[in-house]
Short mmCIF file of C-alpha atoms in Angstrom, two decimals:
data_model
loop_
_atom_site.label_atom_id
_atom_site.label_comp_id
_atom_site.label_asym_id
_atom_site.label_seq_id
_atom_site.Cartn_x
_atom_site.Cartn_y
_atom_site.Cartn_z
CA UNK A 160 179.13 -88.87 -20.56
CA UNK A 161 176.40 -88.54 -17.95
CA UNK A 162 172.97 -88.67 -19.60
CA UNK A 163 170.97 -85.48 -19.23
CA UNK A 164 168.08 -85.35 -16.76
CA UNK A 165 164.77 -85.68 -18.69
CA UNK A 166 163.95 -82.07 -17.75
CA UNK A 167 167.17 -80.81 -19.31
CA UNK A 168 166.61 -82.99 -22.35
CA UNK A 169 163.13 -81.55 -22.80
CA UNK A 170 164.06 -77.86 -22.53
CA UNK A 171 167.20 -78.24 -24.66
CA UNK A 172 167.45 -75.86 -27.61
CA UNK A 173 169.93 -75.54 -30.43
CA UNK A 174 170.47 -72.86 -33.06
CA UNK A 175 167.77 -73.07 -35.75
CA UNK A 176 168.88 -72.88 -39.37
CA UNK A 177 166.30 -70.19 -40.05
CA UNK A 178 167.21 -68.14 -36.95
CA UNK A 179 166.01 -68.53 -33.40
CA UNK A 180 166.08 -71.82 -31.55
CA UNK A 181 165.13 -75.36 -32.51
CA UNK A 182 163.61 -77.74 -29.97
CA UNK A 183 161.70 -80.98 -29.86
CA UNK A 184 158.95 -82.31 -27.62
CA UNK A 185 160.00 -85.10 -25.26
CA UNK A 186 157.83 -88.20 -24.74
CA UNK A 187 158.63 -88.26 -21.00
CA UNK A 188 156.69 -84.97 -20.69
CA UNK A 189 153.63 -85.94 -22.68
CA UNK A 190 150.17 -84.72 -21.67
CA UNK A 191 146.74 -85.86 -22.92
CA UNK A 192 147.52 -84.04 -26.18
CA UNK A 193 151.06 -82.81 -26.90
CA UNK A 194 153.47 -81.82 -24.14
CA UNK A 195 152.77 -80.72 -20.53
CA UNK A 196 152.27 -76.94 -20.47
CA UNK A 197 154.85 -76.53 -17.71
CA UNK A 198 157.63 -77.94 -19.87
CA UNK A 199 156.57 -75.64 -22.72
CA UNK A 200 156.75 -72.70 -20.30
CA UNK A 201 160.22 -73.75 -19.12
CA UNK A 202 161.41 -74.19 -22.71
CA UNK A 203 160.16 -70.72 -23.70
CA UNK A 204 161.92 -69.24 -20.67
CA UNK A 205 165.06 -71.15 -21.62
CA UNK A 206 165.04 -69.52 -25.07
CA UNK A 207 165.68 -66.17 -23.38
CA UNK A 208 167.77 -67.59 -20.51
CA UNK A 209 170.45 -69.11 -22.78
CA UNK A 210 170.39 -66.20 -25.23
CA UNK A 211 173.76 -64.40 -25.41
CA UNK A 212 172.04 -61.03 -24.90
CA UNK A 213 170.26 -62.06 -21.68
CA UNK A 214 171.03 -60.01 -18.58
CA UNK A 215 169.77 -60.73 -15.08
CA UNK A 216 167.54 -63.46 -13.69
CA UNK A 217 163.89 -64.35 -14.25
CA UNK A 218 161.45 -62.02 -12.49
CA UNK A 219 158.19 -62.54 -14.42
CA UNK A 220 157.03 -64.96 -17.09
CA UNK A 221 153.72 -65.12 -18.96
CA UNK A 222 153.01 -67.94 -21.39
CA UNK A 223 149.92 -67.96 -23.59
CA UNK A 224 148.96 -71.35 -24.98
CA UNK A 225 147.57 -70.30 -28.33
CA UNK A 226 147.09 -73.67 -29.98
CA UNK A 227 147.98 -77.32 -29.57
CA UNK A 228 151.68 -78.26 -29.70
CA UNK A 229 152.10 -81.46 -31.69
CA UNK A 230 154.72 -84.03 -30.71
CA UNK A 231 157.84 -83.26 -32.72
CA UNK A 232 160.05 -80.35 -33.70
CA UNK A 233 159.33 -76.72 -32.92
CA UNK A 234 161.01 -73.37 -33.32
CA UNK A 235 161.26 -70.61 -30.72
CA UNK A 236 162.13 -67.00 -31.47
CA UNK A 237 163.18 -64.84 -28.55
CA UNK A 238 163.82 -61.10 -28.71
CA UNK A 239 165.24 -58.72 -26.11
CA UNK A 240 162.88 -55.81 -26.68
CA UNK A 241 164.27 -53.38 -24.12
CA UNK A 242 167.08 -53.37 -21.59
CA UNK A 243 167.13 -50.89 -18.72
CA UNK A 244 169.52 -50.54 -15.80
CA UNK A 245 167.69 -53.11 -13.69
CA UNK A 246 165.39 -55.05 -16.05
CA UNK A 247 165.38 -56.68 -19.47
CA UNK A 248 162.15 -57.37 -21.37
CA UNK A 249 161.76 -60.34 -23.72
CA UNK A 250 159.10 -61.58 -26.09
CA UNK A 251 159.06 -65.15 -27.30
CA UNK A 252 156.97 -67.25 -29.69
CA UNK A 253 156.90 -70.99 -30.32
CA UNK A 254 156.02 -72.06 -33.86
CA UNK A 255 155.22 -75.36 -35.49
CA UNK A 256 154.57 -75.68 -39.20
CA UNK A 257 154.58 -71.91 -39.57
CA UNK A 258 151.81 -71.43 -37.03
CA UNK A 259 152.31 -69.86 -33.59
CA UNK A 260 151.38 -72.35 -30.86
CA UNK A 261 152.50 -70.25 -27.87
CA UNK A 262 153.52 -66.69 -27.13
CA UNK A 263 155.37 -65.51 -24.05
CA UNK A 264 156.89 -62.50 -22.39
CA UNK A 265 159.58 -62.56 -19.74
CA UNK A 266 161.22 -59.95 -17.56
CA UNK A 267 164.73 -60.55 -16.28
CA UNK A 268 166.07 -58.44 -13.44
CA UNK A 269 169.32 -57.63 -11.80
CA UNK A 270 168.67 -58.25 -8.16
CA UNK A 271 170.47 -56.47 -5.34
CA UNK A 272 170.20 -56.61 -1.58
CA UNK A 273 167.46 -54.43 -0.14
CA UNK A 274 165.05 -54.36 2.75
CA UNK A 275 163.13 -57.64 2.57
CA UNK A 276 160.03 -59.20 4.11
CA UNK A 277 158.15 -62.40 3.49
CA UNK A 278 154.48 -61.66 4.03
CA UNK A 279 152.60 -64.69 2.71
CA UNK A 280 153.53 -67.45 5.16
CA UNK A 281 153.69 -71.06 4.08
CA UNK A 282 150.61 -72.97 5.22
CA UNK A 283 151.24 -75.47 8.01
CA UNK A 284 152.25 -78.89 6.63
CA UNK A 285 153.97 -81.96 8.04
CA UNK A 286 157.56 -82.42 6.88
CA UNK A 287 157.74 -84.16 3.48
CA UNK A 288 159.19 -87.34 4.99
CA UNK A 289 155.99 -87.68 7.01
CA UNK A 290 153.74 -87.51 3.95
CA UNK A 291 153.57 -90.53 1.66
CA UNK A 292 154.14 -89.98 -2.06
CA UNK A 293 150.88 -90.23 -3.98
CA UNK A 294 150.98 -92.60 -6.92
CA UNK A 295 150.50 -90.79 -10.22
CA UNK A 296 147.10 -91.44 -11.78
CA UNK A 297 149.07 -92.72 -14.75
CA UNK A 298 146.97 -91.16 -17.48
CA UNK A 299 149.73 -88.84 -18.65
CA UNK A 300 153.52 -89.20 -18.83
CA UNK A 301 154.39 -85.84 -17.27
CA UNK A 302 152.90 -86.63 -13.87
CA UNK A 303 155.54 -89.38 -13.53
CA UNK A 304 158.17 -86.64 -13.75
CA UNK A 305 157.19 -85.36 -10.30
CA UNK A 306 157.16 -86.87 -6.87
CA UNK A 307 154.02 -85.44 -5.27
CA UNK A 308 153.28 -85.83 -1.57
CA UNK A 309 149.79 -84.47 -1.08
CA UNK A 310 149.00 -83.01 2.32
CA UNK A 311 145.48 -82.36 1.05
CA UNK A 312 143.62 -82.26 -2.25
CA UNK A 313 145.22 -85.28 -3.95
CA UNK A 314 144.18 -86.41 -7.41
CA UNK A 315 140.44 -87.10 -7.30
CA UNK A 316 138.95 -90.52 -7.71
CA UNK A 317 137.70 -89.89 -11.21
CA UNK A 318 135.33 -92.82 -10.89
CA UNK A 319 133.26 -91.11 -8.22
CA UNK A 320 132.36 -87.58 -9.35
CA UNK A 321 131.02 -85.37 -6.56
CA UNK A 322 131.19 -81.64 -6.13
CA UNK A 323 133.37 -80.53 -3.22
CA UNK A 324 133.39 -77.15 -1.48
CA UNK A 325 136.89 -76.06 -2.42
CA UNK A 326 139.50 -76.75 -5.04
CA UNK A 327 142.57 -76.41 -2.84
CA UNK A 328 145.57 -78.73 -2.95
CA UNK A 329 148.65 -78.60 -0.72
CA UNK A 330 151.58 -80.81 -1.58
CA UNK A 331 155.30 -81.37 -1.43
CA UNK A 332 156.63 -81.66 -4.93
CA UNK A 333 160.02 -82.28 -6.55
CA UNK A 334 161.34 -83.42 -9.91
CA UNK A 335 161.48 -87.18 -10.43
CA UNK A 336 164.28 -88.19 -10.66
CA UNK A 337 165.53 -85.48 -8.27
CA UNK A 338 167.17 -82.46 -9.88
CA UNK A 339 168.55 -79.28 -8.28
CA UNK A 340 165.96 -76.49 -8.44
CA UNK A 341 166.39 -73.61 -10.86
CA UNK A 342 164.05 -71.01 -12.38
CA UNK A 343 163.15 -73.24 -15.34
CA UNK A 344 162.09 -76.14 -13.12
CA UNK A 345 160.24 -73.74 -10.81
CA UNK A 346 158.25 -72.36 -13.77
CA UNK A 347 157.26 -75.90 -14.75
CA UNK A 348 156.24 -76.77 -11.17
CA UNK A 349 153.86 -73.76 -11.20
CA UNK A 350 151.88 -75.64 -13.88
CA UNK A 351 152.08 -79.04 -12.15
CA UNK A 352 148.98 -78.50 -10.02
CA UNK A 353 146.34 -80.44 -11.94
CA UNK A 354 143.35 -78.40 -13.19
CA UNK A 355 141.34 -77.20 -10.21
CA UNK A 356 138.08 -78.07 -11.93
CA UNK A 357 139.07 -81.75 -11.57
CA UNK A 358 139.33 -81.26 -7.83
CA UNK A 359 136.25 -79.11 -7.42
CA UNK A 360 134.01 -81.60 -9.27
CA UNK A 361 135.99 -84.74 -8.42
CA UNK A 362 135.72 -85.61 -12.06
CA UNK A 363 137.63 -85.48 -15.26
CA UNK A 364 136.70 -82.70 -17.67
CA UNK A 365 138.60 -81.64 -20.77
CA UNK A 366 140.64 -78.65 -19.55
CA UNK A 367 143.73 -76.77 -20.64
CA UNK A 368 145.75 -73.78 -19.50
CA UNK A 369 145.21 -70.74 -21.71
CA UNK A 370 147.60 -68.31 -20.02
CA UNK A 371 150.00 -68.72 -17.11
CA UNK A 372 152.00 -66.07 -15.26
CA UNK A 373 154.82 -66.82 -12.83
CA UNK A 374 156.49 -64.26 -10.60
CA UNK A 375 159.87 -65.36 -9.24
CA UNK A 376 161.01 -64.38 -5.77
CA UNK A 377 164.42 -66.01 -5.53
CA UNK A 378 167.66 -65.60 -7.42
CA UNK A 379 169.76 -68.45 -8.80
CA UNK A 380 171.77 -68.78 -5.57
CA UNK A 381 168.62 -69.02 -3.44
CA UNK A 382 167.14 -71.59 -5.82
CA UNK A 383 170.36 -73.60 -5.91
CA UNK A 384 170.32 -73.64 -2.10
CA UNK A 385 167.05 -75.59 -2.30
CA UNK A 386 168.94 -78.44 -3.93
CA UNK A 387 166.58 -81.20 -4.97
CA UNK A 388 164.51 -81.11 -1.77
CA UNK A 389 160.73 -81.00 -2.20
CA UNK A 390 159.09 -77.58 -2.29
CA UNK A 391 155.67 -76.89 -0.80
CA UNK A 392 153.00 -76.02 -3.38
CA UNK A 393 149.54 -74.65 -2.82
CA UNK A 394 146.96 -74.20 -5.58
CA UNK A 395 143.32 -73.19 -5.73
CA UNK A 396 140.70 -71.99 -8.18
CA UNK A 397 139.08 -68.64 -7.45
CA UNK A 398 136.18 -68.49 -9.86
CA UNK A 399 134.78 -70.97 -12.38
CA UNK A 400 132.40 -69.50 -14.96
CA UNK A 401 131.47 -69.60 -18.63
CA UNK A 402 134.04 -72.16 -19.64
CA UNK A 403 137.07 -70.71 -17.84
CA UNK A 404 138.52 -70.51 -14.36
CA UNK A 405 141.58 -69.00 -12.76
CA UNK A 406 144.02 -70.97 -10.67
CA UNK A 407 146.53 -69.38 -8.36
CA UNK A 408 149.51 -71.17 -6.91
CA UNK A 409 152.36 -70.47 -4.55
CA UNK A 410 155.57 -72.39 -4.06
CA UNK A 411 157.63 -72.20 -0.86
CA UNK A 412 161.12 -73.53 -0.23
CA UNK A 413 163.31 -74.16 2.79
CA UNK A 414 162.49 -72.09 5.84
CA UNK A 415 159.11 -71.16 4.41
CA UNK A 416 160.61 -68.83 1.81
CA UNK A 417 158.15 -67.93 -0.98
CA UNK A 418 159.93 -68.86 -4.22
CA UNK A 419 157.22 -68.20 -6.80
CA UNK A 420 153.65 -67.00 -7.07
CA UNK A 421 151.60 -67.87 -10.10
CA UNK A 422 148.20 -67.37 -11.66
CA UNK A 423 146.69 -69.06 -14.67
CA UNK A 424 143.51 -68.95 -16.71
CA UNK A 425 142.20 -72.36 -17.70
CA UNK A 426 139.65 -73.47 -20.25
CA UNK A 427 137.26 -76.22 -19.24
CA UNK A 428 134.39 -78.05 -20.89
CA UNK A 429 131.41 -78.83 -18.74
CA UNK B 185 128.25 -33.25 -28.23
CA UNK B 186 128.72 -34.80 -24.79
CA UNK B 187 132.35 -34.54 -23.75
CA UNK B 188 134.09 -37.90 -23.33
CA UNK B 189 134.77 -39.21 -19.85
CA UNK B 190 138.48 -38.66 -19.01
CA UNK B 191 138.96 -42.44 -19.05
CA UNK B 192 137.62 -42.70 -22.59
CA UNK B 193 139.69 -39.70 -23.64
CA UNK B 194 142.84 -41.33 -22.27
CA UNK B 195 142.41 -44.75 -23.91
CA UNK B 196 141.28 -43.27 -27.25
CA UNK B 197 143.23 -44.47 -30.27
CA UNK B 198 143.13 -43.51 -33.92
CA UNK B 199 144.71 -45.05 -37.00
CA UNK B 200 148.44 -44.28 -37.12
CA UNK B 201 149.88 -43.08 -40.42
CA UNK B 202 152.62 -45.70 -40.20
CA UNK B 203 150.23 -48.54 -39.32
CA UNK B 204 148.89 -49.54 -35.92
CA UNK B 205 147.26 -47.08 -33.55
CA UNK B 206 148.16 -43.58 -32.42
CA UNK B 207 147.44 -42.42 -28.88
CA UNK B 208 148.43 -39.66 -26.52
CA UNK B 209 148.98 -39.53 -22.77
CA UNK B 210 146.34 -37.58 -20.83
CA UNK B 211 147.30 -35.14 -18.06
CA UNK B 212 144.34 -36.25 -15.91
CA UNK B 213 146.03 -39.66 -15.60
CA UNK B 214 149.54 -38.47 -14.75
CA UNK B 215 151.70 -40.39 -12.29
CA UNK B 216 154.98 -39.34 -10.62
CA UNK B 217 156.66 -39.83 -14.01
CA UNK B 218 154.54 -40.30 -17.15
CA UNK B 219 151.07 -41.85 -17.06
CA UNK B 220 149.48 -44.17 -14.47
CA UNK B 221 150.30 -47.78 -15.39
CA UNK B 222 146.65 -48.77 -15.21
CA UNK B 223 145.68 -46.38 -17.98
CA UNK B 224 148.56 -47.69 -20.10
CA UNK B 225 147.27 -51.23 -19.52
CA UNK B 226 143.74 -50.21 -20.51
CA UNK B 227 145.01 -48.45 -23.61
CA UNK B 228 147.02 -51.51 -24.71
CA UNK B 229 143.96 -53.69 -24.19
CA UNK B 230 141.90 -51.19 -26.16
CA UNK B 231 144.28 -51.55 -29.12
CA UNK B 232 143.14 -55.16 -29.47
CA UNK B 233 139.57 -54.54 -28.30
CA UNK B 234 138.74 -52.03 -31.06
CA UNK B 235 140.69 -53.93 -33.72
CA UNK B 236 138.43 -55.13 -36.56
CA UNK B 237 139.86 -58.67 -36.26
CA UNK B 238 139.08 -59.01 -32.55
CA UNK B 239 136.80 -61.88 -31.55
CA UNK B 240 135.49 -62.56 -28.05
CA UNK B 241 135.99 -60.76 -24.78
CA UNK B 242 139.03 -60.17 -22.57
CA UNK B 243 140.10 -63.25 -20.59
CA UNK B 244 143.75 -62.52 -19.73
CA UNK B 245 146.01 -59.49 -20.07
CA UNK B 246 149.70 -59.13 -19.25
CA UNK B 247 151.42 -55.77 -19.55
CA UNK B 248 155.18 -55.39 -19.15
CA UNK B 249 156.36 -51.87 -18.38
CA UNK B 250 159.65 -51.90 -20.22
CA UNK B 251 160.65 -48.26 -19.93
CA UNK B 252 159.25 -44.88 -18.96
CA UNK B 253 156.37 -43.51 -21.05
CA UNK B 254 156.90 -39.80 -21.61
CA UNK B 255 153.96 -37.40 -21.71
CA UNK B 256 152.91 -37.03 -25.33
CA UNK B 257 152.19 -39.15 -28.39
CA UNK B 258 152.71 -42.89 -28.63
CA UNK B 259 152.08 -45.67 -31.11
CA UNK B 260 150.60 -49.10 -30.36
CA UNK B 261 150.85 -52.10 -32.66
CA UNK B 262 148.49 -54.97 -32.01
CA UNK B 263 148.56 -58.34 -33.78
CA UNK B 264 146.13 -61.25 -33.65
CA UNK B 265 148.66 -64.07 -33.55
CA UNK B 266 146.29 -67.02 -33.44
CA UNK B 267 142.55 -67.54 -33.43
CA UNK B 268 141.02 -70.82 -32.28
CA UNK B 269 137.41 -71.83 -31.84
CA UNK B 270 137.17 -70.38 -28.34
CA UNK B 271 140.17 -68.06 -27.92
CA UNK B 272 142.11 -65.38 -29.75
CA UNK B 273 145.70 -64.49 -28.84
CA UNK B 274 147.11 -60.99 -29.24
CA UNK B 275 150.49 -59.36 -28.81
CA UNK B 276 150.82 -55.62 -28.43
CA UNK B 277 153.66 -53.11 -28.08
CA UNK B 278 153.67 -49.43 -27.21
CA UNK B 279 156.42 -47.34 -28.77
CA UNK B 280 157.65 -43.82 -28.33
CA UNK B 281 160.45 -42.32 -30.41
CA UNK B 282 161.15 -45.72 -31.95
CA UNK B 283 161.72 -47.37 -28.58
CA UNK B 284 159.38 -49.93 -27.02
CA UNK B 285 158.08 -48.66 -23.69
CA UNK B 286 155.60 -51.49 -22.98
CA UNK B 287 154.79 -54.93 -24.32
CA UNK B 288 151.59 -56.84 -23.72
CA UNK B 289 149.74 -60.02 -24.53
CA UNK B 290 146.01 -60.54 -24.32
CA UNK B 291 143.71 -63.49 -24.71
CA UNK B 292 140.14 -62.94 -25.80
CA UNK B 293 137.60 -65.71 -25.37
CA UNK B 294 134.16 -66.60 -26.52
CA UNK B 295 132.31 -67.33 -23.33
CA UNK B 296 129.39 -69.71 -23.10
CA UNK B 297 127.22 -70.88 -20.26
CA UNK B 298 128.70 -73.77 -18.25
CA UNK B 299 128.74 -75.10 -14.73
CA UNK B 300 129.93 -72.22 -12.54
CA UNK B 301 131.16 -71.68 -9.00
CA UNK B 302 132.58 -68.70 -7.17
CA UNK B 303 135.17 -70.03 -4.74
CA UNK B 304 137.05 -67.02 -3.45
CA UNK B 305 134.47 -65.16 -1.39
CA UNK B 306 134.57 -61.39 -1.02
CA UNK B 307 135.98 -60.39 2.37
CA UNK B 308 133.43 -58.91 4.77
CA UNK B 309 133.10 -55.15 4.33
CA UNK B 310 130.51 -52.53 5.28
CA UNK B 311 128.43 -51.27 2.36
CA UNK B 312 130.20 -48.48 0.44
CA UNK B 313 127.73 -45.83 1.66
CA UNK B 314 128.90 -46.60 5.20
CA UNK B 315 132.57 -46.00 4.41
CA UNK B 316 133.75 -42.44 3.93
CA UNK B 317 135.71 -41.60 0.78
CA UNK B 318 139.39 -41.13 1.57
CA UNK B 319 140.86 -37.92 0.23
CA UNK B 320 143.53 -38.57 -2.40
CA UNK B 321 147.04 -37.86 -1.14
CA UNK B 322 147.21 -35.42 -4.02
CA UNK B 323 150.73 -36.21 -5.15
CA UNK B 324 149.63 -37.62 -8.48
CA UNK B 325 146.79 -36.74 -10.85
CA UNK B 326 145.55 -40.30 -11.45
CA UNK B 327 144.48 -40.91 -7.86
CA UNK B 328 141.90 -38.11 -8.35
CA UNK B 329 140.35 -40.28 -11.08
CA UNK B 330 139.10 -42.75 -8.48
CA UNK B 331 136.79 -42.51 -5.54
CA UNK B 332 138.37 -44.78 -2.94
CA UNK B 333 136.58 -45.77 0.25
CA UNK B 334 139.13 -47.63 2.33
CA UNK B 335 137.79 -50.24 4.71
CA UNK B 336 141.39 -50.85 5.81
CA UNK B 337 144.90 -50.06 4.62
CA UNK B 338 144.35 -46.47 3.45
CA UNK B 339 147.18 -44.36 2.06
CA UNK B 340 149.89 -44.24 4.72
CA UNK B 341 150.86 -41.08 6.53
CA UNK B 342 154.10 -40.65 4.63
CA UNK B 343 155.36 -38.30 7.34
CA UNK B 344 155.49 -41.06 9.93
CA UNK B 345 157.33 -44.07 8.50
CA UNK B 346 156.88 -47.25 10.53
CA UNK B 347 156.96 -50.86 9.46
CA UNK B 348 153.59 -52.60 9.78
CA UNK B 349 152.91 -56.35 9.83
CA UNK B 350 150.97 -56.62 6.62
CA UNK B 351 150.50 -54.75 3.38
CA UNK B 352 146.80 -55.45 2.89
CA UNK B 353 144.26 -52.88 1.71
CA UNK B 354 140.53 -53.39 1.31
CA UNK B 355 138.52 -50.66 -0.39
CA UNK B 356 135.51 -49.73 -2.42
CA UNK B 357 136.62 -48.08 -5.62
CA UNK B 358 134.96 -46.54 -8.67
CA UNK B 359 135.91 -44.18 -11.45
CA UNK B 360 135.65 -40.47 -10.63
CA UNK B 361 133.51 -39.09 -12.20
CA UNK B 362 131.40 -42.29 -12.22
CA UNK B 363 131.51 -44.36 -15.42
CA UNK B 364 129.85 -47.71 -16.23
CA UNK B 365 132.29 -50.56 -15.67
CA UNK B 366 133.85 -52.38 -18.61
CA UNK B 367 136.92 -54.57 -19.09
CA UNK B 368 139.17 -51.60 -19.86
CA UNK B 369 138.24 -49.80 -16.66
CA UNK B 370 138.52 -53.03 -14.68
CA UNK B 371 142.07 -53.57 -15.99
CA UNK B 372 143.01 -50.07 -14.85
CA UNK B 373 141.44 -50.60 -11.42
CA UNK B 374 143.67 -53.67 -10.96
CA UNK B 375 146.62 -51.26 -10.96
CA UNK B 376 144.98 -48.66 -8.72
CA UNK B 377 146.11 -50.26 -5.46
CA UNK B 378 149.08 -48.14 -4.50
CA UNK B 379 152.42 -49.99 -4.19
CA UNK B 380 152.26 -52.38 -1.26
CA UNK B 381 155.73 -51.38 -0.12
CA UNK B 382 154.29 -47.94 0.76
CA UNK B 383 151.82 -49.63 3.07
CA UNK B 384 154.20 -52.17 4.55
CA UNK B 385 156.75 -49.50 5.49
CA UNK B 386 154.30 -46.61 5.91
CA UNK B 387 156.69 -44.60 3.83
CA UNK B 388 157.25 -43.39 0.34
CA UNK B 389 159.83 -45.28 -1.72
CA UNK B 390 160.44 -45.01 -5.44
CA UNK B 391 158.46 -47.95 -6.88
CA UNK B 392 157.00 -48.95 -10.22
CA UNK B 393 155.11 -51.87 -11.70
CA UNK B 394 157.29 -54.02 -13.95
CA UNK B 395 154.69 -56.56 -15.07
CA UNK B 396 150.97 -56.87 -14.40
CA UNK B 397 148.60 -59.70 -15.25
CA UNK B 398 144.81 -59.48 -15.06
CA UNK B 399 142.45 -62.42 -15.40
CA UNK B 400 138.87 -61.43 -16.19
CA UNK B 401 135.93 -63.38 -14.81
CA UNK B 402 132.97 -61.52 -16.22
CA UNK B 403 131.71 -60.85 -19.71
CA UNK B 404 130.59 -57.47 -21.02
CA UNK B 405 126.99 -58.01 -19.91
CA UNK B 406 128.04 -58.89 -16.35
CA UNK B 407 130.34 -55.87 -16.22
CA UNK B 408 127.67 -53.56 -17.62
CA UNK B 409 125.32 -54.83 -14.91
CA UNK B 410 127.71 -53.34 -12.34
CA UNK B 411 126.93 -49.90 -13.71
CA UNK B 412 129.04 -47.26 -12.01
CA UNK B 413 128.65 -48.69 -8.52
CA UNK B 414 131.85 -49.12 -6.49
CA UNK B 415 133.60 -52.49 -6.68
CA UNK B 416 135.39 -54.07 -3.72
CA UNK B 417 139.14 -54.35 -4.17
CA UNK B 418 141.65 -56.25 -2.07
CA UNK B 419 145.41 -56.03 -2.55
CA UNK B 420 148.45 -57.37 -0.71
CA UNK B 421 152.12 -57.99 -1.20
CA UNK B 422 153.34 -61.57 -0.80
CA UNK B 423 157.12 -61.25 -0.72
CA UNK B 424 159.43 -58.25 -0.79
CA UNK B 425 163.08 -59.05 -1.60
CA UNK B 426 166.08 -57.84 -3.55
CA UNK B 427 164.41 -54.77 -5.02
CA UNK B 428 161.13 -56.37 -6.13
CA UNK B 429 157.86 -57.55 -4.67
CA UNK B 430 154.69 -59.12 -5.97
CA UNK B 431 151.26 -57.69 -5.37
CA UNK B 432 148.08 -59.64 -5.84
CA UNK B 433 144.67 -58.10 -6.10
CA UNK B 434 141.08 -59.20 -6.46
CA UNK B 435 138.05 -57.16 -7.48
CA UNK B 436 134.50 -58.17 -6.58
CA UNK B 437 131.25 -56.73 -7.87
CA UNK B 438 127.59 -56.87 -6.92
CA UNK B 439 126.58 -59.94 -4.96
CA UNK B 440 130.18 -60.76 -4.16
CA UNK B 441 130.95 -61.86 -7.72
CA UNK B 442 134.69 -62.05 -8.44
CA UNK B 443 135.24 -59.86 -11.50
CA UNK B 444 139.02 -59.95 -11.84
CA UNK B 445 142.10 -61.41 -10.21
CA UNK B 446 145.47 -59.83 -10.76
CA UNK B 447 149.11 -60.19 -9.91
CA UNK B 448 151.94 -57.79 -10.49
CA UNK B 449 155.68 -57.59 -9.97
CA UNK B 450 156.89 -54.24 -8.69
CA UNK B 451 160.33 -52.66 -8.50
CA UNK B 452 161.18 -50.74 -5.37
CA UNK B 453 164.17 -48.83 -4.10
CA UNK B 454 165.05 -49.18 -0.45
#
């Protein structure tokens, strides 16, 4: 039996005795405290994705990180609240020890061919093979789960804090080890751009995502066509104030096709 | 007794006999079918905002439009799912006739002074008094509830369809009649940028928001300081494909301060 990819191991769910789904955090996806938010987002999406009532493909996902997730077992409840001709609306919640640690909503949609236009072009970037992989800073396990080739805005040198004029990063990113792209992995990648306050101040500050939204632009076939090739990610903060900032991100695939656009609100201490 | 502003009339909620809140759609905010999505978003946010358990100020709001809202009475249930030292997480649902028509999540946060930086600058625009108000196209009631001064990307001439290269609009916008800005009104404004597919194709197409997320960057005091002056809004579509597109928007206030950033996923027929 082929061992599962660590991503598939981490998002794996089984029927929970008390209803809903049972899951478990995976050490390969550890963050400073508890698991990487991106893997939690993917796991919440998976709870609807594998549900027998699910219709259509992911269109929108919002995950609210309500409290710390401890390493260990968790339970996810997922409910199809409303199904229309073209969309299906889900609400999800992740619990540990009877307390809700994350809430989420997802919209699944039945896609059909229509007029189409890509408006937001991918920023210019050298091909991934011409950009060297950046070693992970090694402070957290999850960053080892991605190969990141930074075109600009690599991990700051935390030893030399200095405020810089913008918080932008542009990078080629793929799962490590390589894994064919799907909506779950794409959702996780949208959270893989380290907190923009680190970049803006070139320093480490306690920070954590409070709420993340991902809008998906590609169906399963289009994502599968990406294979395990790197995708181009761009992330930047827009405003930092009063302990929070927003962070928007876009992910493009082959041929400069926009695959996902994302926005998150992040807590920081400073 | 001073009559309520139509915005305050529309978002008004009272205790529902069966628990939760009771509300009613307002004809001044009518859309092609049912109410304007922005007023529904504001009303859902209000259900948490006026709740006796609410702590902090709006940080993030996601509203999923699950089905049509009919003109008439509705019920909103709002639950504080988790309260931490700095954030409070809410889930809301709007029902009509026993069916959920919208779901939402909101995060409220206790803001405190920290290091701050505005990174996304407001695009250059003439002062609002130098831009003429654009007459509403008059097809829907809600557009009469805003004074819109388009710097670029005004309502298309629906009689002359033609594909244009970008879907961007830049405009000064305020409530009509004027009303001091608050988080509820700001959430509604984030949905007041007409569907980008109208602009991109210079034609009318059935379209409706499926999911909208708003991230707030200003506390109540900063919003109150805006008074009823116009705010600068920018909106554009990023990718249109397979019956859906995303639409991002930013709203800036006095001194070029970013007040809100927003992203929505929109259904369209074409």
